[in-house]
mmCIF file of C-alpha atoms and ligand atoms in Angstrom:
data_model
loop_
_atom_site.group_PDB
_atom_site.id
_atom_site.type_symbol
_atom_site.label_atom_id
_atom_site.label_comp_id
_atom_site.label_asym_id
_atom_site.label_seq_id
_atom_site.Cartn_x
_atom_site.Cartn_y
_atom_site.Cartn_z
ATOM 1 C CA UNK E 1 84.518 80.294 99.307
ATOM 2 C CA UNK E 2 87.636 82.081 97.965
ATOM 3 C CA UNK E 3 86.928 85.013 100.276
ATOM 4 C CA UNK E 4 87.011 82.685 103.282
ATOM 5 C CA UNK E 5 90.216 81.037 102.065
ATOM 6 C CA UNK E 6 92.074 84.318 101.552
ATOM 7 C CA UNK E 7 90.844 85.732 104.866
ATOM 8 C CA UNK E 8 92.079 82.550 106.600
ATOM 9 C CA UNK E 9 95.403 82.904 104.762
ATOM 10 C CA UNK E 10 95.651 86.534 105.897
ATOM 11 C CA UNK E 11 95.760 85.256 109.489
ATOM 12 C CA UNK E 12 98.504 82.649 108.940
ATOM 13 C CA UNK E 13 101.618 83.825 110.772
ATOM 14 C CA UNK E 14 103.791 81.106 109.227
ATOM 15 C CA UNK E 15 102.930 81.956 105.612
ATOM 16 C CA UNK E 16 103.229 85.623 106.440
ATOM 17 C CA UNK E 17 106.780 85.225 107.773
ATOM 18 C CA UNK E 18 107.894 83.281 104.689
ATOM 19 C CA UNK E 19 106.116 85.523 102.160
ATOM 20 C CA UNK E 20 107.253 88.858 103.563
ATOM 21 C CA UNK E 21 110.904 87.812 103.482
ATOM 22 C CA UNK E 22 110.880 86.399 99.959
ATOM 23 C CA UNK E 23 111.806 88.337 96.825
ATOM 24 C CA UNK E 24 108.946 86.835 94.856
ATOM 25 C CA UNK E 25 106.538 87.836 97.629
ATOM 26 C CA UNK E 26 107.639 91.446 97.389
ATOM 27 C CA UNK E 27 107.168 91.358 93.666
ATOM 28 C CA UNK E 28 103.688 89.911 94.052
ATOM 29 C CA UNK E 29 102.744 92.672 96.479
ATOM 30 C CA UNK E 30 103.923 95.522 94.265
ATOM 31 C CA UNK E 31 100.581 95.731 92.452
ATOM 32 C CA UNK E 32 98.876 96.956 95.622
ATOM 33 C CA UNK E 33 101.741 98.216 97.791
ATOM 34 C CA UNK E 34 103.744 101.329 96.865
ATOM 35 C CA UNK E 35 107.079 99.958 98.099
ATOM 36 C CA UNK E 36 108.950 99.093 101.253
ATOM 37 C CA UNK E 37 110.266 102.503 102.392
ATOM 38 C CA UNK E 38 109.043 105.990 103.337
ATOM 39 C CA UNK E 39 110.780 107.282 100.206
ATOM 40 C CA UNK E 40 108.815 104.825 98.019
ATOM 41 C CA UNK E 41 105.549 106.010 99.561
ATOM 42 C CA UNK E 42 106.491 109.674 99.125
ATOM 43 C CA UNK E 43 107.324 109.118 95.457
ATOM 44 C CA UNK E 44 103.962 107.374 94.880
ATOM 45 C CA UNK E 45 102.225 110.215 96.742
ATOM 46 C CA UNK E 46 103.852 112.871 94.541
ATOM 47 C CA UNK E 47 102.806 110.941 91.401
ATOM 48 C CA UNK E 48 99.251 110.617 92.679
ATOM 49 C CA UNK E 49 99.061 114.332 93.588
ATOM 50 C CA UNK E 50 100.275 115.166 90.091
ATOM 51 C CA UNK E 51 97.264 113.246 88.758
ATOM 52 C CA UNK E 52 94.929 115.539 90.745
ATOM 53 C CA UNK E 53 94.290 113.169 93.657
ATOM 54 C CA UNK E 54 95.027 113.522 97.355
ATOM 55 C CA UNK E 55 96.482 110.631 99.360
ATOM 56 C CA UNK E 56 96.302 108.847 102.692
ATOM 57 C CA UNK E 57 99.546 107.000 103.460
ATOM 58 C CA UNK E 58 99.461 103.801 105.483
ATOM 59 C CA UNK E 59 102.517 102.147 106.994
ATOM 60 C CA UNK E 60 101.480 98.512 106.721
ATOM 61 C CA UNK E 61 101.351 96.501 109.893
ATOM 62 C CA UNK E 62 98.959 95.247 112.535
ATOM 63 C CA UNK E 63 98.974 93.263 115.755
ATOM 64 C CA UNK E 64 102.477 94.183 116.916
ATOM 65 C CA UNK E 65 103.742 92.006 119.754
ATOM 66 C CA UNK E 66 105.753 94.551 121.711
ATOM 67 C CA UNK E 67 105.904 98.250 122.489
ATOM 68 C CA UNK E 68 109.216 98.715 120.634
ATOM 69 C CA UNK E 69 107.618 97.696 117.322
ATOM 70 C CA UNK E 70 104.762 100.134 117.960
ATOM 71 C CA UNK E 71 107.201 102.948 118.748
ATOM 72 C CA UNK E 72 109.185 102.146 115.607
ATOM 73 C CA UNK E 73 106.073 102.403 113.467
ATOM 74 C CA UNK E 74 105.034 105.653 115.180
ATOM 75 C CA UNK E 75 108.475 107.092 114.371
ATOM 76 C CA UNK E 76 107.906 106.226 110.687
ATOM 77 C CA UNK E 77 104.559 108.029 110.818
ATOM 78 C CA UNK E 78 106.221 111.095 112.344
ATOM 79 C CA UNK E 79 108.826 111.072 109.606
ATOM 80 C CA UNK E 80 106.059 110.692 107.032
ATOM 81 C CA UNK E 81 104.067 113.633 108.438
ATOM 82 C CA UNK E 82 107.225 115.801 108.478
ATOM 83 C CA UNK E 83 108.113 114.864 104.898
ATOM 84 C CA UNK E 84 104.547 115.526 103.694
ATOM 85 C CA UNK E 85 104.765 119.027 105.188
ATOM 86 C CA UNK E 86 108.290 119.665 103.908
ATOM 87 C CA UNK E 87 107.421 118.581 100.355
ATOM 88 C CA UNK E 88 103.996 120.272 100.472
ATOM 89 C CA UNK E 89 102.262 117.055 99.451
ATOM 90 C CA UNK E 90 98.468 116.742 99.574
ATOM 91 C CA UNK E 91 98.357 113.789 101.929
ATOM 92 C CA UNK E 92 97.320 112.668 105.394
ATOM 93 C CA UNK E 93 98.059 109.351 107.146
ATOM 94 C CA UNK E 94 96.035 106.264 108.059
ATOM 95 C CA UNK E 95 96.981 103.922 110.899
ATOM 96 C CA UNK E 96 95.732 100.849 112.727
ATOM 97 C CA UNK E 97 95.529 100.916 116.524
ATOM 98 C CA UNK E 98 96.801 97.323 116.842
ATOM 99 C CA UNK E 99 99.873 98.459 114.892
ATOM 100 C CA UNK E 100 100.363 101.096 117.594
ATOM 101 C CA UNK E 101 100.285 98.407 120.291
ATOM 102 C CA UNK E 102 96.605 98.489 121.334
ATOM 103 C CA UNK E 103 96.592 94.768 122.164
ATOM 104 C CA UNK E 104 99.985 94.866 123.886
ATOM 105 C CA UNK E 105 99.695 97.827 126.242
ATOM 106 C CA UNK E 106 96.652 99.960 125.773
ATOM 107 C CA UNK E 107 97.858 102.947 127.790
ATOM 108 C CA UNK E 108 101.139 103.147 125.873
ATOM 109 C CA UNK E 109 99.334 102.773 122.569
ATOM 110 C CA UNK E 110 96.894 105.574 123.449
ATOM 111 C CA UNK E 111 99.865 107.789 124.292
ATOM 112 C CA UNK E 112 101.612 106.963 121.012
ATOM 113 C CA UNK E 113 98.531 107.736 118.923
ATOM 114 C CA UNK E 114 97.759 110.909 120.882
ATOM 115 C CA UNK E 115 101.337 112.057 120.173
ATOM 116 C CA UNK E 116 100.862 111.445 116.453
ATOM 117 C CA UNK E 117 97.520 113.243 116.299
ATOM 118 C CA UNK E 118 98.996 116.191 118.180
ATOM 119 C CA UNK E 119 101.975 116.245 115.779
ATOM 120 C CA UNK E 120 99.604 116.101 112.792
ATOM 121 C CA UNK E 121 97.727 119.068 114.288
ATOM 122 C CA UNK E 122 100.936 121.106 114.578
ATOM 123 C CA UNK E 123 101.523 120.439 110.873
ATOM 124 C CA UNK E 124 97.916 121.238 109.931
ATOM 125 C CA UNK E 125 97.361 117.612 108.987
ATOM 126 C CA UNK E 126 95.038 114.733 109.880
ATOM 127 C CA UNK E 127 95.199 111.119 111.109
ATOM 128 C CA UNK E 128 92.640 108.536 109.988
ATOM 129 C CA UNK E 129 92.244 105.582 112.340
ATOM 130 C CA UNK E 130 91.470 102.516 110.216
ATOM 131 C CA UNK E 131 88.824 100.098 111.475
ATOM 132 C CA UNK E 132 89.826 96.498 112.232
ATOM 133 C CA UNK E 133 87.812 93.408 113.235
ATOM 134 C CA UNK E 134 84.670 93.766 115.363
ATOM 135 C CA UNK E 135 86.448 92.939 118.631
ATOM 136 C CA UNK E 136 88.133 96.335 118.249
ATOM 137 C CA UNK E 137 85.196 98.435 117.014
ATOM 138 C CA UNK E 138 84.037 99.963 120.293
ATOM 139 C CA UNK E 139 87.504 100.657 121.636
ATOM 140 C CA UNK E 140 88.615 102.211 118.349
ATOM 141 C CA UNK E 141 85.626 104.557 118.265
ATOM 142 C CA UNK E 142 86.130 105.472 121.933
ATOM 143 C CA UNK E 143 89.765 106.371 121.263
ATOM 144 C CA UNK E 144 88.913 108.419 118.156
ATOM 145 C CA UNK E 145 86.272 110.309 120.166
ATOM 146 C CA UNK E 146 88.669 111.024 122.997
ATOM 147 C CA UNK E 147 91.349 112.263 120.558
ATOM 148 C CA UNK E 148 88.830 114.379 118.641
ATOM 149 C CA UNK E 149 87.888 116.018 121.965
ATOM 150 C CA UNK E 150 91.523 117.008 122.503
ATOM 151 C CA UNK E 151 92.399 117.789 118.861
ATOM 152 C CA UNK E 152 89.147 118.633 117.059
ATOM 153 C CA UNK E 153 89.216 117.926 113.333
ATOM 154 C CA UNK E 154 92.647 116.260 113.442
ATOM 155 C CA UNK E 155 91.460 112.661 113.651
ATOM 156 C CA UNK E 156 88.763 110.633 111.945
ATOM 157 C CA UNK E 157 87.091 107.235 112.153
ATOM 158 C CA UNK E 158 86.185 104.453 109.718
ATOM 159 C CA UNK E 159 82.741 102.852 109.613
ATOM 160 C CA UNK E 160 82.028 99.475 107.975
ATOM 161 C CA UNK E 161 78.610 99.180 106.331
ATOM 162 C CA UNK E 162 78.494 95.396 106.943
ATOM 163 C CA UNK E 163 78.143 95.955 110.708
ATOM 164 C CA UNK E 164 74.556 96.197 111.913
ATOM 165 C CA UNK E 165 75.557 98.715 114.619
ATOM 166 C CA UNK E 166 76.982 101.171 112.078
ATOM 167 C CA UNK E 167 73.898 103.346 111.621
ATOM 168 C CA UNK E 168 73.943 104.300 115.322
ATOM 169 C CA UNK E 169 77.681 104.909 115.155
ATOM 170 C CA UNK E 170 77.383 107.109 112.064
ATOM 171 C CA UNK E 171 74.623 109.221 113.600
ATOM 172 C CA UNK E 172 76.637 109.723 116.771
ATOM 173 C CA UNK E 173 79.924 110.527 115.019
ATOM 174 C CA UNK E 174 78.194 112.991 112.685
ATOM 175 C CA UNK E 175 76.534 114.735 115.643
ATOM 176 C CA UNK E 176 79.987 115.088 117.220
ATOM 177 C CA UNK E 177 81.465 116.505 113.994
ATOM 178 C CA UNK E 178 83.875 113.582 113.537
ATOM 179 C CA UNK E 179 84.985 112.838 109.995
ATOM 180 C CA UNK E 180 84.136 109.331 108.793
ATOM 181 C CA UNK E 181 85.498 107.112 106.052
ATOM 182 C CA UNK E 182 82.681 104.805 104.977
ATOM 183 C CA UNK E 183 83.681 101.398 103.580
ATOM 184 C CA UNK E 184 81.969 98.007 103.295
ATOM 185 C CA UNK E 185 84.354 96.182 105.681
ATOM 186 C CA UNK E 186 87.168 93.742 104.988
ATOM 187 C CA UNK E 187 87.014 91.173 107.810
ATOM 188 C CA UNK E 188 84.960 88.023 108.359
ATOM 189 C CA UNK E 189 82.193 88.840 110.826
ATOM 190 C CA UNK E 190 79.413 86.581 112.183
ATOM 191 C CA UNK E 191 75.773 86.872 111.135
ATOM 192 C CA UNK E 192 74.635 88.102 114.561
ATOM 193 C CA UNK E 193 76.468 91.385 114.155
ATOM 194 C CA UNK E 194 77.038 91.780 110.412
ATOM 195 C CA UNK E 195 75.009 91.681 107.213
ATOM 196 C CA UNK E 196 76.131 88.680 105.158
ATOM 197 C CA UNK E 197 74.464 89.213 101.774
ATOM 198 C CA UNK E 198 76.051 91.697 99.354
ATOM 199 C CA UNK E 199 72.673 93.385 98.746
ATOM 200 C CA UNK E 200 72.277 94.067 102.475
ATOM 201 C CA UNK E 201 75.826 95.408 102.843
ATOM 202 C CA UNK E 202 75.270 97.622 99.797
ATOM 203 C CA UNK E 203 71.868 98.858 101.018
ATOM 204 C CA UNK E 204 73.448 99.722 104.363
ATOM 205 C CA UNK E 205 76.288 101.531 102.546
ATOM 206 C CA UNK E 206 73.816 103.721 100.642
ATOM 207 C CA UNK E 207 71.787 104.428 103.800
ATOM 208 C CA UNK E 208 74.894 105.481 105.735
ATOM 209 C CA UNK E 209 76.285 107.497 102.804
ATOM 210 C CA UNK E 210 73.080 109.566 102.765
ATOM 211 C CA UNK E 211 73.218 110.302 106.506
ATOM 212 C CA UNK E 212 76.872 111.284 106.158
ATOM 213 C CA UNK E 213 76.485 113.552 103.137
ATOM 214 C CA UNK E 214 73.556 115.364 104.759
ATOM 215 C CA UNK E 215 75.531 115.959 107.973
ATOM 216 C CA UNK E 216 77.678 118.831 106.703
ATOM 217 C CA UNK E 217 80.852 117.146 108.040
ATOM 218 C CA UNK E 218 83.628 116.424 105.497
ATOM 219 C CA UNK E 219 83.528 112.637 104.982
ATOM 220 C CA UNK E 220 85.131 110.014 102.721
ATOM 221 C CA UNK E 221 83.189 107.497 100.627
ATOM 222 C CA UNK E 222 85.606 104.585 100.184
ATOM 223 C CA UNK E 223 84.614 102.042 97.559
ATOM 224 C CA UNK E 224 85.451 100.699 94.102
ATOM 225 C CA UNK E 225 81.900 99.572 93.549
ATOM 226 C CA UNK E 226 80.443 101.469 90.561
ATOM 227 C CA UNK E 227 76.915 101.102 91.980
ATOM 228 C CA UNK E 228 77.913 102.750 95.293
ATOM 229 C CA UNK E 229 79.723 105.520 93.428
ATOM 230 C CA UNK E 230 76.735 106.180 91.158
ATOM 231 C CA UNK E 231 74.379 106.236 94.165
ATOM 232 C CA UNK E 232 76.643 108.769 95.899
ATOM 233 C CA UNK E 233 76.924 111.014 92.859
ATOM 234 C CA UNK E 234 73.161 110.877 92.253
ATOM 235 C CA UNK E 235 72.389 111.702 95.888
ATOM 236 C CA UNK E 236 74.866 114.609 95.963
ATOM 237 C CA UNK E 237 73.359 116.059 92.785
ATOM 238 C CA UNK E 238 69.755 115.594 93.949
ATOM 239 C CA UNK E 239 70.455 117.218 97.326
ATOM 240 C CA UNK E 240 72.658 119.997 95.921
ATOM 241 C CA UNK E 241 75.610 118.773 97.960
ATOM 242 C CA UNK E 242 78.777 120.372 96.632
ATOM 243 C CA UNK E 243 81.406 117.983 95.209
ATOM 244 C CA UNK E 244 83.918 119.825 97.432
ATOM 245 C CA UNK E 245 82.156 118.853 100.633
ATOM 246 C CA UNK E 246 83.181 115.162 100.601
ATOM 247 C CA UNK E 247 85.667 112.887 98.833
ATOM 248 C CA UNK E 248 85.729 109.493 97.205
ATOM 249 C CA UNK E 249 88.516 107.192 98.348
ATOM 250 C CA UNK E 250 90.042 104.151 96.656
ATOM 251 C CA UNK E 251 93.001 101.854 97.251
ATOM 252 C CA UNK E 252 96.327 102.184 95.458
ATOM 253 C CA UNK E 253 96.415 100.037 92.320
ATOM 254 C CA UNK E 254 92.672 99.316 92.232
ATOM 255 C CA UNK E 255 90.386 100.706 89.513
ATOM 256 C CA UNK E 256 92.754 103.463 88.403
ATOM 257 C CA UNK E 257 90.413 104.047 85.452
ATOM 258 C CA UNK E 258 87.589 104.980 87.818
ATOM 259 C CA UNK E 259 89.886 107.123 89.973
ATOM 260 C CA UNK E 260 90.900 109.168 86.933
ATOM 261 C CA UNK E 261 87.332 109.332 85.604
ATOM 262 C CA UNK E 262 86.000 110.779 88.868
ATOM 263 C CA UNK E 263 88.709 113.457 88.947
ATOM 264 C CA UNK E 264 88.002 114.328 85.337
ATOM 265 C CA UNK E 265 84.325 114.790 86.200
ATOM 266 C CA UNK E 266 85.156 117.188 89.035
ATOM 267 C CA UNK E 267 84.835 114.885 92.072
ATOM 268 C CA UNK E 268 87.426 114.697 94.826
ATOM 269 C CA UNK E 269 89.491 111.522 94.999
ATOM 270 C CA UNK E 270 91.864 110.354 97.736
ATOM 271 C CA UNK E 271 94.052 107.297 97.145
ATOM 272 C CA UNK E 272 95.048 105.110 100.093
ATOM 273 C CA UNK E 273 98.722 104.304 99.596
ATOM 274 C CA UNK E 274 100.126 101.467 101.696
ATOM 275 C CA UNK E 275 103.864 100.908 102.065
ATOM 276 C CA UNK E 276 106.177 98.830 104.226
ATOM 277 C CA UNK E 277 107.558 95.376 104.715
ATOM 278 C CA UNK E 278 104.495 93.962 106.494
ATOM 279 C CA UNK E 279 102.298 93.741 103.431
ATOM 280 C CA UNK E 280 101.067 90.132 103.678
ATOM 281 C CA UNK E 281 97.703 90.439 105.555
ATOM 282 C CA UNK E 282 96.834 93.550 103.498
ATOM 283 C CA UNK E 283 97.458 91.741 100.212
ATOM 284 C CA UNK E 284 95.451 88.682 101.320
ATOM 285 C CA UNK E 285 92.442 90.897 102.189
ATOM 286 C CA UNK E 286 92.651 92.497 98.724
ATOM 287 C CA UNK E 287 92.688 89.020 97.153
ATOM 288 C CA UNK E 288 89.717 88.015 99.308
ATOM 289 C CA UNK E 289 87.766 90.920 97.805
ATOM 290 C CA UNK E 290 88.562 89.825 94.284
ATOM 291 C CA UNK E 291 90.192 86.399 93.908
ATOM 292 C CA UNK E 292 90.673 87.111 90.179
ATOM 293 C CA UNK E 293 93.422 89.490 91.335
ATOM 294 C CA UNK E 294 95.541 86.471 92.296
ATOM 295 C CA UNK E 295 95.644 85.344 88.665
ATOM 296 C CA UNK E 296 96.217 88.894 87.480
ATOM 297 C CA UNK E 297 99.167 89.394 89.851
ATOM 298 C CA UNK E 298 100.756 86.047 88.986
ATOM 299 C CA UNK E 299 100.444 86.761 85.250
ATOM 300 C CA UNK E 300 102.172 90.124 85.726
ATOM 301 C CA UNK E 301 105.025 88.582 87.688
ATOM 302 C CA UNK E 302 105.697 85.947 85.040
ATOM 303 C CA UNK E 303 105.356 88.484 82.233
ATOM 304 C CA UNK E 304 108.041 90.625 83.920
HETATM 305 P P1 LIG T 401 83.075 95.240 96.459
HETATM 306 O O1 LIG T 401 84.037 94.437 97.235
HETATM 307 O O2 LIG T 401 81.635 95.014 96.597
HETATM 308 O O3 LIG T 401 83.499 95.284 94.975
HETATM 309 C C1 LIG T 401 82.815 96.017 93.990
HETATM 310 C C2 LIG T 401 83.666 96.123 92.740
HETATM 311 O O4 LIG T 401 84.840 96.879 93.046
HETATM 312 C C3 LIG T 401 84.205 94.803 92.229
HETATM 313 O O5 LIG T 401 83.280 94.181 91.379
HETATM 314 C C4 LIG T 401 85.442 95.263 91.490
HETATM 315 O O6 LIG T 401 85.105 95.830 90.263
HETATM 316 C C5 LIG T 401 85.959 96.353 92.373
HETATM 317 N N1 LIG T 401 86.922 95.855 93.397
HETATM 318 C C6 LIG T 401 86.707 95.726 94.727
HETATM 319 N N2 LIG T 401 87.799 95.261 95.346
HETATM 320 C C7 LIG T 401 88.717 95.080 94.393
HETATM 321 C C8 LIG T 401 90.043 94.604 94.413
HETATM 322 N N3 LIG T 401 90.651 94.203 95.535
HETATM 323 N N4 LIG T 401 90.693 94.552 93.218
HETATM 324 C C9 LIG T 401 90.102 94.970 92.065
HETATM 325 N N5 LIG T 401 88.848 95.407 91.994
HETATM 326 C C10 LIG T 401 88.162 95.467 93.140
HETATM 327 N N6 LIG T 401 88.093 98.001 105.322
HETATM 328 C C11 LIG T 401 88.055 97.895 106.676
HETATM 329 O O7 LIG T 401 87.514 96.931 107.210
HETATM 330 N N7 LIG T 401 88.664 98.857 107.444
HETATM 331 C C12 LIG T 401 89.248 99.952 106.906
HETATM 332 O O8 LIG T 401 89.765 100.808 107.639
HETATM 333 C C13 LIG T 401 89.255 100.087 105.487
HETATM 334 N N8 LIG T 401 89.835 101.147 104.870
HETATM 335 C C14 LIG T 401 89.669 101.321 103.516
HETATM 336 C C15 LIG T 401 90.135 102.489 102.894
HETATM 337 C C16 LIG T 401 89.871 102.715 101.562
HETATM 338 C C17 LIG T 401 90.341 103.993 100.929
HETATM 339 C C18 LIG T 401 89.160 101.740 100.783
HETATM 340 C C19 LIG T 401 88.843 101.977 99.348
HETATM 341 C C20 LIG T 401 88.768 100.580 101.377
HETATM 342 C C21 LIG T 401 89.020 100.335 102.737
HETATM 343 N N9 LIG T 401 88.625 99.153 103.342
HETATM 344 C C22 LIG T 401 88.664 99.068 104.716
HETATM 345 C C23 LIG T 401 88.258 97.982 102.505
HETATM 346 C C24 LIG T 401 86.756 97.899 102.282
HETATM 347 O O9 LIG T 401 86.104 97.579 103.477
HETATM 348 C C25 LIG T 401 86.427 96.832 101.244
HETATM 349 O O10 LIG T 401 86.857 95.592 101.695
HETATM 350 C C26 LIG T 401 86.994 97.083 99.865
HETATM 351 O O11 LIG T 401 87.008 98.445 99.541
HETATM 352 C C27 LIG T 401 86.183 96.342 98.801
HETATM 353 O O12 LIG T 401 84.875 96.794 98.801
HETATM 354 P P2 LIG T 401 84.254 97.724 97.642
HETATM 355 O O13 LIG T 401 83.420 98.765 98.277
HETATM 356 O O14 LIG T 401 85.360 98.276 96.842
HETATM 357 O O15 LIG T 401 83.270 96.852 96.820
#
């Protein structure tokens, strides 16, 4: 029930406008968001690198309503890629196609993202295209494929294990040599297209993880679920898959103990670091995953 409430809240434009402008809102978000500016994100990236973990930086935002907003966000990503190179940070970037204007003007948005992937290539870096709700799945994968054709190895996709179609998608992406981030999926999807029970989503996750790890392509296993992590480690050991040939990924501020533990045990860990003023839908999705976080965050704010 809480999951449904927080997902509904994540879509409220009115609450979002109020929350993102308020000081208390910014304080609430700081548990899961590295700050409001590029400099904040770079500082968090340097700290994370120093702890032996790589990073993917995400400029928060989705569903822009005009091309100017999309261009503004793309400029921030360019600046971020340049700064990563200049400071020799171990980081790539993650972006959402609707943040780059996909729903406003598809052709412009494709051009913007192609420009970013090409720029990342010039800097020997990589762009991960996050996956959004199911109405965007096919288009997102088509765009990633097209970009991979033009800039091989410079762009990757995300697959959600709750979607029933994902096994076909994983097999196809692996055959094409496209890097995948596997996650469970953060949106509310109907029963016709998505597994609803946790056991089914988890079983699908393990099935897809195995196909990915066997493929020889460098993939990311993105989860905080100890059972999924154990299954991945056990499979890698049993199949003699080198710990250098894939990475675990987790979100900034979530299960830092597990992030550090994996690094200590010799596994690769990438932390997804979000920054920016448009943090509201991101925070609501994190609360949907674990409503207890709402109490935790509120306690921290009042303690401070
Ligand atoms: P699950 O939700 O089953 O939780 C298992 C355990 O993990 C919990 O019992 C708890 O211990 C811990 N945990 C999980 N979430 C927590 C939280 N918010 N706070 C504290 N503890 C928590 N989704 C998507 O649709 N598109 C995308 O592009 C991405 N990208 C992405 C990148 C990265 C690096 C990660 C880690 C995740 C995503 N996701 C995503 C989100 C993903 O789909 C999923 O919603 C969350 O990771 C939660 O699922 P878990 O696998 O962590 O397990």
